[in-house]
Short mmCIF file of C-alpha atoms and ligand atoms in Angstrom, two decimals:
data_model
loop_
_atom_site.label_atom_id
_atom_site.label_comp_id
_atom_site.label_asym_id
_atom_site.label_seq_id
_atom_site.Cartn_x
_atom_site.Cartn_y
_atom_site.Cartn_z
CA MET A 1 -35.94 -73.25 52.60
CA THR A 2 -32.17 -72.84 52.86
CA SER A 3 -30.30 -72.90 49.55
CA LYS A 4 -29.46 -76.60 49.99
CA PRO A 5 -30.65 -79.40 52.28
CA LEU A 6 -28.76 -79.42 55.58
CA ARG A 7 -27.43 -82.50 57.40
CA LEU A 8 -28.58 -81.97 60.99
CA LEU A 9 -27.68 -83.86 64.19
CA PHE A 10 -30.12 -83.20 67.08
CA VAL A 11 -28.77 -84.19 70.51
CA SER A 12 -31.59 -84.57 73.04
CA THR A 13 -32.02 -83.79 76.74
CA PRO A 14 -30.30 -86.28 79.13
CA VAL A 15 -33.04 -86.25 81.78
CA GLY A 16 -35.13 -88.96 80.23
CA PRO A 17 -35.75 -91.14 77.18
CA LEU A 18 -37.95 -89.52 74.51
CA GLY A 19 -41.62 -90.41 74.89
CA THR A 20 -41.62 -90.57 78.70
CA GLY A 21 -42.58 -86.95 79.39
CA LEU A 22 -39.52 -86.57 81.68
CA GLY A 23 -38.05 -84.17 79.12
CA GLY A 24 -41.03 -81.85 79.57
CA GLY A 25 -41.55 -79.12 76.95
CA VAL A 26 -38.21 -79.66 75.24
CA GLU A 27 -39.34 -83.15 74.16
CA LEU A 28 -42.32 -81.68 72.29
CA THR A 29 -40.14 -78.94 70.78
CA LEU A 30 -37.60 -81.48 69.56
CA TYR A 31 -40.32 -83.68 68.03
CA ASN A 32 -42.00 -80.73 66.28
CA ILE A 33 -38.88 -79.17 64.81
CA ALA A 34 -37.49 -82.58 63.78
CA GLN A 35 -40.72 -83.33 61.88
CA GLU A 36 -40.68 -79.91 60.22
CA MET A 37 -37.01 -80.10 59.16
CA ILE A 38 -37.62 -83.53 57.55
CA ARG A 39 -40.70 -82.14 55.78
CA ARG A 40 -38.52 -79.35 54.38
CA GLY A 41 -36.10 -81.90 52.92
CA HIS A 42 -33.24 -81.67 55.43
CA GLN A 43 -31.42 -84.83 56.56
CA LEU A 44 -31.85 -85.45 60.29
CA GLN A 45 -30.53 -87.79 62.97
CA ILE A 46 -31.61 -87.62 66.63
CA VAL A 47 -29.39 -88.82 69.50
CA ALA A 48 -31.27 -89.66 72.74
CA PRO A 49 -31.07 -91.83 75.89
CA SER A 50 -31.89 -95.57 75.52
CA ASP A 51 -35.54 -96.66 75.80
CA SER A 52 -36.67 -93.66 73.74
CA THR A 53 -39.90 -94.71 72.01
CA TRP A 54 -40.08 -92.40 69.01
CA ASP A 55 -40.39 -95.02 66.29
CA SER A 56 -41.59 -92.49 63.71
CA LEU A 57 -38.30 -90.52 63.77
CA PRO A 58 -34.65 -91.61 63.33
CA VAL A 59 -33.27 -91.96 66.89
CA VAL A 60 -29.83 -93.33 67.87
CA GLN A 61 -30.27 -94.68 71.42
CA ILE A 62 -27.35 -94.09 73.79
CA PRO A 63 -27.02 -95.95 77.13
CA GLY A 64 -25.94 -94.37 80.41
CA ASN A 65 -27.22 -92.78 83.61
CA LEU A 66 -29.67 -89.88 83.36
CA GLN A 67 -28.73 -86.36 84.42
CA ILE A 68 -30.25 -84.78 87.54
CA ILE A 69 -32.95 -82.24 86.55
CA ALA A 70 -31.45 -78.75 86.78
CA GLN A 71 -34.47 -77.22 88.55
CA SER A 72 -33.90 -79.49 91.57
CA GLN A 73 -30.46 -77.99 92.24
CA GLU A 74 -29.32 -74.76 93.92
CA ARG A 75 -28.04 -71.81 91.89
CA THR A 76 -24.56 -72.12 93.41
CA ASP A 77 -24.31 -75.92 93.13
CA PRO A 78 -21.27 -77.23 91.27
CA ILE A 79 -21.93 -79.09 88.01
CA THR A 80 -22.51 -82.78 88.73
CA MET A 81 -21.99 -85.77 86.44
CA PRO A 82 -23.06 -89.34 87.31
CA GLU A 83 -20.76 -92.25 86.51
CA ASN A 84 -21.42 -93.57 82.97
CA SER A 85 -23.29 -90.32 82.19
CA VAL A 86 -25.69 -90.58 79.26
CA LEU A 87 -24.99 -86.88 78.58
CA ALA A 88 -21.26 -87.58 78.20
CA ASN A 89 -21.96 -90.71 76.12
CA MET A 90 -24.33 -88.83 73.76
CA TRP A 91 -21.72 -86.12 73.17
CA ASP A 92 -18.95 -88.64 72.65
CA TYR A 93 -21.13 -90.17 69.92
CA ALA A 94 -21.71 -86.69 68.43
CA ARG A 95 -17.93 -86.10 68.44
CA GLN A 96 -17.36 -89.35 66.52
CA VAL A 97 -19.97 -88.68 63.79
CA GLN A 98 -19.76 -84.86 63.53
CA GLY A 99 -18.01 -85.05 60.12
CA GLU A 100 -21.24 -86.41 58.58
CA TYR A 101 -23.22 -83.28 59.52
CA ASP A 102 -23.32 -79.56 58.70
CA LEU A 103 -24.70 -78.52 62.10
CA ILE A 104 -25.26 -80.07 65.52
CA VAL A 105 -28.21 -78.83 67.64
CA ASN A 106 -28.07 -79.22 71.42
CA PHE A 107 -31.41 -79.55 73.28
CA ALA A 108 -29.91 -80.18 76.74
CA TYR A 109 -30.03 -77.61 79.51
CA ASP A 110 -26.58 -78.71 80.69
CA TRP A 111 -23.03 -77.44 81.07
CA LEU A 112 -21.16 -80.15 79.13
CA PRO A 113 -22.32 -79.52 75.52
CA LEU A 114 -21.74 -75.79 75.95
CA TYR A 115 -18.21 -76.40 77.33
CA LEU A 116 -17.45 -78.82 74.46
CA THR A 117 -18.40 -76.32 71.71
CA PRO A 118 -14.84 -75.08 70.93
CA PHE A 119 -13.56 -78.70 70.92
CA PHE A 120 -15.84 -79.62 67.98
CA GLN A 121 -15.00 -79.11 64.30
CA ARG A 122 -18.68 -78.58 63.46
CA PRO A 123 -20.79 -75.63 64.74
CA ILE A 124 -23.21 -76.35 67.57
CA ALA A 125 -26.53 -74.49 67.96
CA HIS A 126 -27.71 -74.47 71.59
CA LEU A 127 -31.47 -74.31 72.23
CA ILE A 128 -31.72 -73.14 75.86
CA SER A 129 -35.03 -74.51 77.14
CA MET A 130 -35.41 -72.85 80.58
CA GLY A 131 -34.64 -69.56 82.32
CA SER A 132 -31.47 -69.00 84.38
CA LEU A 133 -31.15 -71.56 87.20
CA SER A 134 -27.42 -72.07 87.80
CA ASN A 135 -24.43 -69.72 88.02
CA ALA A 136 -22.10 -72.23 86.38
CA LEU A 137 -24.48 -72.70 83.46
CA ASP A 138 -25.08 -68.93 83.11
CA GLN A 139 -21.34 -68.39 82.86
CA ILE A 140 -20.71 -71.02 80.19
CA ILE A 141 -23.73 -69.73 78.19
CA ARG A 142 -22.25 -66.20 78.27
CA GLN A 143 -18.86 -67.63 77.23
CA VAL A 144 -20.30 -69.48 74.20
CA ALA A 145 -22.47 -66.47 73.26
CA THR A 146 -19.30 -64.35 73.18
CA GLN A 147 -17.08 -66.84 71.34
CA PHE A 148 -19.75 -68.10 68.91
CA PRO A 149 -22.27 -65.26 68.33
CA SER A 150 -25.90 -66.23 67.53
CA THR A 151 -25.37 -69.92 68.41
CA ILE A 152 -27.48 -69.46 71.59
CA GLY A 153 -31.23 -69.75 70.97
CA PHE A 154 -34.05 -68.94 73.41
CA HIS A 155 -37.85 -69.30 73.30
CA SER A 156 -38.72 -65.82 74.59
CA LEU A 157 -37.20 -62.43 75.38
CA ALA A 158 -38.20 -62.83 79.05
CA GLN A 159 -36.24 -66.07 79.21
CA ALA A 160 -33.20 -64.53 77.49
CA ALA A 161 -33.34 -61.59 79.92
CA THR A 162 -32.75 -63.94 82.89
CA PHE A 163 -29.25 -64.66 81.50
CA VAL A 164 -28.23 -60.97 81.24
CA LEU A 165 -26.43 -61.47 77.92
CA ASP A 166 -24.89 -58.47 76.12
CA GLU A 167 -24.02 -60.67 73.16
CA GLN A 168 -26.22 -61.60 70.24
CA PHE A 169 -28.74 -64.40 70.71
CA PHE A 170 -31.64 -65.76 68.63
CA CYS A 171 -35.29 -65.78 69.77
CA LEU A 172 -37.18 -68.76 68.31
CA SER A 173 -40.52 -68.44 70.13
CA ASN A 174 -41.96 -71.97 69.60
CA GLY A 175 -44.54 -73.83 67.51
CA ILE A 176 -46.77 -76.89 67.27
CA ASP A 177 -48.48 -79.00 64.62
CA VAL A 178 -51.77 -77.10 64.78
CA SER A 179 -53.53 -79.81 62.77
CA LEU A 180 -53.29 -82.12 65.83
CA TYR A 181 -55.55 -79.78 67.82
CA GLU A 182 -59.31 -79.66 67.26
CA PHE A 183 -61.20 -76.38 67.66
CA CYS A 184 -64.14 -76.49 70.12
CA ALA A 185 -66.73 -73.69 70.15
CA GLN A 186 -68.91 -74.92 73.06
CA PRO A 187 -66.80 -75.91 76.10
CA LYS A 188 -68.02 -77.64 79.26
CA GLN A 189 -68.02 -75.86 82.64
CA GLN A 190 -64.44 -76.87 83.44
CA LEU A 191 -60.91 -75.42 83.51
CA ALA A 192 -57.59 -77.03 82.52
CA TRP A 193 -54.09 -77.08 84.01
CA VAL A 194 -51.30 -78.85 82.11
CA GLY A 195 -47.66 -79.23 83.20
CA ARG A 196 -45.06 -81.15 85.17
CA ILE A 197 -46.43 -81.39 88.73
CA SER A 198 -43.51 -79.72 90.46
CA PRO A 199 -43.27 -76.68 92.82
CA GLU A 200 -42.05 -74.26 90.12
CA LYS A 201 -45.33 -74.73 88.25
CA GLY A 202 -47.58 -73.42 91.07
CA LEU A 203 -50.46 -75.93 90.66
CA GLU A 204 -51.85 -75.03 94.11
CA ASP A 205 -53.03 -71.63 92.79
CA ALA A 206 -55.09 -73.27 90.05
CA ILE A 207 -56.70 -75.59 92.61
CA ALA A 208 -57.50 -72.56 94.77
CA VAL A 209 -59.33 -71.05 91.76
CA ALA A 210 -61.35 -74.27 91.37
CA GLN A 211 -62.25 -74.14 95.06
CA ILE A 212 -63.36 -70.48 94.88
CA THR A 213 -65.22 -70.62 91.56
CA HIS A 214 -66.60 -74.19 92.02
CA ILE A 215 -65.51 -74.84 88.42
CA PRO A 216 -63.93 -78.32 88.16
CA LEU A 217 -60.22 -78.34 87.26
CA LYS A 218 -58.80 -81.02 84.93
CA ILE A 219 -55.10 -81.58 85.75
CA MET A 220 -52.75 -83.25 83.22
CA GLY A 221 -48.98 -83.81 83.17
CA LYS A 222 -46.08 -85.80 84.60
CA LEU A 223 -46.29 -86.26 88.39
CA GLN A 224 -42.67 -85.24 89.03
CA ASP A 225 -42.76 -84.35 92.76
CA LYS A 226 -44.96 -86.74 94.76
CA SER A 227 -44.56 -85.02 98.16
CA TYR A 228 -45.57 -81.69 96.60
CA TRP A 229 -48.69 -83.37 95.12
CA GLU A 230 -49.61 -84.99 98.44
CA GLN A 231 -49.20 -81.62 100.19
CA ILE A 232 -51.63 -80.00 97.72
CA ARG A 233 -54.23 -82.77 98.19
CA GLN A 234 -54.06 -82.31 101.96
CA ASN A 235 -54.43 -78.51 101.70
CA TYR A 236 -57.42 -78.68 99.32
CA PRO A 237 -59.39 -81.82 100.33
CA ASN A 238 -62.71 -80.53 98.94
CA ALA A 239 -61.63 -78.59 95.85
CA PRO A 240 -63.22 -79.92 92.60
CA PHE A 241 -60.20 -81.28 90.70
CA GLU A 242 -59.32 -84.44 88.84
CA TYR A 243 -55.78 -85.64 87.96
CA LEU A 244 -55.80 -87.37 84.55
CA GLY A 245 -52.09 -88.35 84.44
CA PHE A 246 -49.51 -87.73 81.70
CA LEU A 247 -51.54 -87.91 78.47
CA SER A 248 -50.43 -88.10 74.86
CA THR A 249 -50.86 -84.91 72.84
CA SER A 250 -54.09 -86.18 71.25
CA GLN A 251 -55.58 -87.33 74.58
CA MET A 252 -54.57 -84.05 76.25
CA GLN A 253 -56.09 -81.86 73.55
CA GLN A 254 -59.33 -83.90 73.71
CA VAL A 255 -59.69 -82.71 77.33
CA VAL A 256 -58.29 -79.17 77.00
CA ARG A 257 -60.47 -78.27 74.00
CA GLN A 258 -63.62 -78.82 76.11
CA CYS A 259 -62.43 -76.40 78.81
CA ARG A 260 -63.43 -72.77 79.19
CA ALA A 261 -59.79 -71.78 79.76
CA LEU A 262 -56.29 -73.02 80.52
CA LEU A 263 -54.80 -71.68 83.76
CA MET A 264 -51.01 -70.99 83.88
CA THR A 265 -49.83 -70.41 87.44
CA HIS A 266 -46.03 -70.78 87.16
CA ARG A 267 -43.75 -69.45 89.92
CA TRP A 268 -40.65 -69.29 87.78
CA VAL A 269 -39.89 -67.48 84.51
CA GLU A 270 -41.45 -70.06 82.20
CA ALA A 271 -39.11 -70.07 79.20
CA PHE A 272 -42.04 -70.28 76.80
CA GLY A 273 -45.18 -72.26 77.77
CA ASN A 274 -45.95 -74.84 75.05
CA VAL A 275 -49.25 -75.63 76.75
CA ALA A 276 -50.39 -72.06 76.06
CA ILE A 277 -50.13 -72.42 72.28
CA GLU A 278 -51.63 -75.93 72.48
CA ALA A 279 -54.68 -74.48 74.26
CA LEU A 280 -54.94 -71.59 71.77
CA ALA A 281 -54.87 -74.12 68.91
CA CYS A 282 -58.01 -75.69 70.47
CA GLY A 283 -59.65 -72.25 70.66
CA VAL A 284 -59.16 -72.22 74.43
CA PRO A 285 -58.35 -68.86 76.07
CA VAL A 286 -55.27 -68.77 78.33
CA ILE A 287 -55.33 -67.13 81.75
CA SER A 288 -51.72 -66.74 82.86
CA TYR A 289 -49.56 -64.91 85.37
CA ARG A 290 -47.82 -62.02 83.59
CA ARG A 291 -44.45 -63.76 83.94
CA GLY A 292 -42.06 -65.31 81.44
CA GLY A 293 -42.89 -66.70 78.00
CA PRO A 294 -46.71 -66.85 78.32
CA ALA A 295 -46.76 -63.04 78.68
CA GLU A 296 -45.36 -62.91 75.10
CA ILE A 297 -47.89 -65.46 73.83
CA VAL A 298 -51.23 -64.28 75.31
CA LYS A 299 -52.76 -61.08 73.93
CA ASP A 300 -54.44 -59.67 77.04
CA GLY A 301 -58.21 -59.39 76.50
CA LYS A 302 -57.96 -60.96 73.02
CA THR A 303 -56.70 -64.55 73.38
CA GLY A 304 -56.93 -64.68 77.18
CA PHE A 305 -55.89 -62.62 80.19
CA LEU A 306 -52.53 -61.75 81.77
CA VAL A 307 -52.80 -61.56 85.55
CA GLU A 308 -50.62 -60.00 88.26
CA PRO A 309 -48.18 -62.77 89.22
CA ASP A 310 -49.23 -65.00 92.19
CA SER A 311 -52.57 -63.21 92.52
CA ILE A 312 -55.35 -65.78 92.99
CA PRO A 313 -58.03 -63.03 93.04
CA GLY A 314 -56.58 -61.89 89.70
CA LEU A 315 -57.07 -65.38 88.28
CA VAL A 316 -60.62 -65.57 89.65
CA ASN A 317 -61.48 -62.16 88.14
CA ALA A 318 -60.13 -63.27 84.74
CA VAL A 319 -62.29 -66.43 84.87
CA SER A 320 -65.36 -64.19 85.37
CA ARG A 321 -64.47 -62.28 82.17
CA LEU A 322 -64.01 -65.29 79.86
CA ASP A 323 -67.14 -64.54 77.80
CA GLU A 324 -65.28 -61.45 76.46
CA ILE A 325 -62.91 -63.77 74.56
CA ASN A 326 -63.74 -65.07 71.06
CA ARG A 327 -62.47 -68.66 70.81
CA HIS A 328 -61.92 -68.29 67.05
CA THR A 329 -59.41 -65.51 67.76
CA CYS A 330 -57.47 -67.95 69.95
CA ARG A 331 -57.31 -70.56 67.18
CA ALA A 332 -56.31 -67.97 64.57
CA SER A 333 -53.36 -66.74 66.66
CA ALA A 334 -52.02 -70.33 66.91
CA GLU A 335 -52.35 -70.78 63.13
CA THR A 336 -50.43 -67.63 62.21
CA GLU A 337 -47.73 -67.22 64.89
CA PHE A 338 -47.20 -70.69 66.37
CA SER A 339 -47.55 -73.13 63.47
CA LEU A 340 -44.80 -75.59 62.45
CA GLU A 341 -44.42 -73.50 59.31
CA ALA A 342 -43.66 -70.35 61.31
CA LEU A 343 -41.37 -72.30 63.68
CA GLY A 344 -39.51 -73.91 60.79
CA ASP A 345 -38.87 -70.52 59.20
CA ARG A 346 -37.37 -69.21 62.47
CA PHE A 347 -35.13 -72.29 62.94
CA GLU A 348 -33.90 -72.16 59.31
CA GLN A 349 -33.12 -68.46 59.72
CA TRP A 350 -31.16 -69.31 62.90
CA PHE A 351 -29.23 -72.14 61.19
CA MET A 352 -28.40 -69.95 58.19
CA GLU A 353 -27.15 -67.19 60.50
CA ILE A 354 -24.84 -69.68 62.26
CA LEU A 355 -23.62 -71.20 58.97
CA ASN A 356 -23.14 -67.71 57.48
CA PHE A 357 -25.34 -68.47 54.48
N1 HBI B 13 -32.33 -80.61 83.53
N2 HBI B 13 -30.06 -81.14 83.67
C1 HBI B 13 -31.15 -80.91 82.93
N3 HBI B 13 -31.06 -81.01 81.59
C2 HBI B 13 -32.14 -80.80 80.77
O1 HBI B 13 -32.02 -80.90 79.53
C3 HBI B 13 -33.40 -80.49 81.37
C4 HBI B 13 -33.45 -80.40 82.77
N4 HBI B 13 -34.62 -80.12 83.36
C5 HBI B 13 -35.87 -79.92 82.64
C6 HBI B 13 -35.72 -80.03 81.18
N5 HBI B 13 -34.52 -80.28 80.60
C7 HBI B 13 -36.95 -79.86 80.34
O2 HBI B 13 -38.04 -80.46 81.01
C8 HBI B 13 -37.25 -78.40 80.18
O3 HBI B 13 -36.19 -77.87 79.47
C9 HBI B 13 -38.50 -78.19 79.40
#
């Protein structure tokens, strides 16, 4: 606990209202850390796009047009802003109320809040939720890291490394409410894949594993790229897989906990991999490409297996070794390293560093 309660303003991602799954992993992170900060006695206000459905937390809903998702743009694309931008509107609101808060926390992976930092009277902590995708964003992140040391926060060292920063940054890892996940000792003969269905997540490799091993694959997550999904279905007409849609955390963990393993087949440097710690919390081993955040979460041979990136034979071999993993070890690693308690400690440490406590 910091010496005194902090007054915190959390400004959400502009790609979708909270509760729709459009915000991907950063939505879950925001929810978890907001809950934990309130539990610790801090005052909290969340600012998010209209139609957010988080009734259990204090959300100011801001109208305006959503931002294009950064991963759909080219590295050299100029920064784009729609007319009546919800991102601009959220930050205009933050400007107006900043005097009521000790610290503002930015959850958007966007240029504007970073550029606005020196214009604000209150410090802004930036949680960067993905690896490097855009030259313009990389540059403004480096600029803020230089001008405002330790205000840039990442989820993993691999993610931070994609930005080539000399300056100081803070590594938060991530965390979940482990009590929402139920341990399962005796899984069914099935595998899980959870994530936004979009090319950077490499779903086709997991389906190839299902085809080769004849182990049914349960797919969960937001169907973000329909043409990509149709392409996969055409390429693997007979593979044993079932798409269950975008499920709530409790519905998702009900399915994942009964699986022999979670497969992580991402093409890009996954900033962290929330689904990995969610699976571990259910006692489910994680088989992941040795790439990005999951490589800092999975203990190879202990809580799952790290596989040579993009190697389907590597994934298949790891599936054949699953009986070497003790499912209790998976649960224990979630409880010690990735609990809300552990996450809250890291965020408070970050806030105190920024506020020079
Ligand atoms: N794109 N422009 C933009 N802004 C975001 O905040 C954003 C995004 N794409 C994906 C995303 N956030 C989240 O799904 C990931 O950070 C987890």
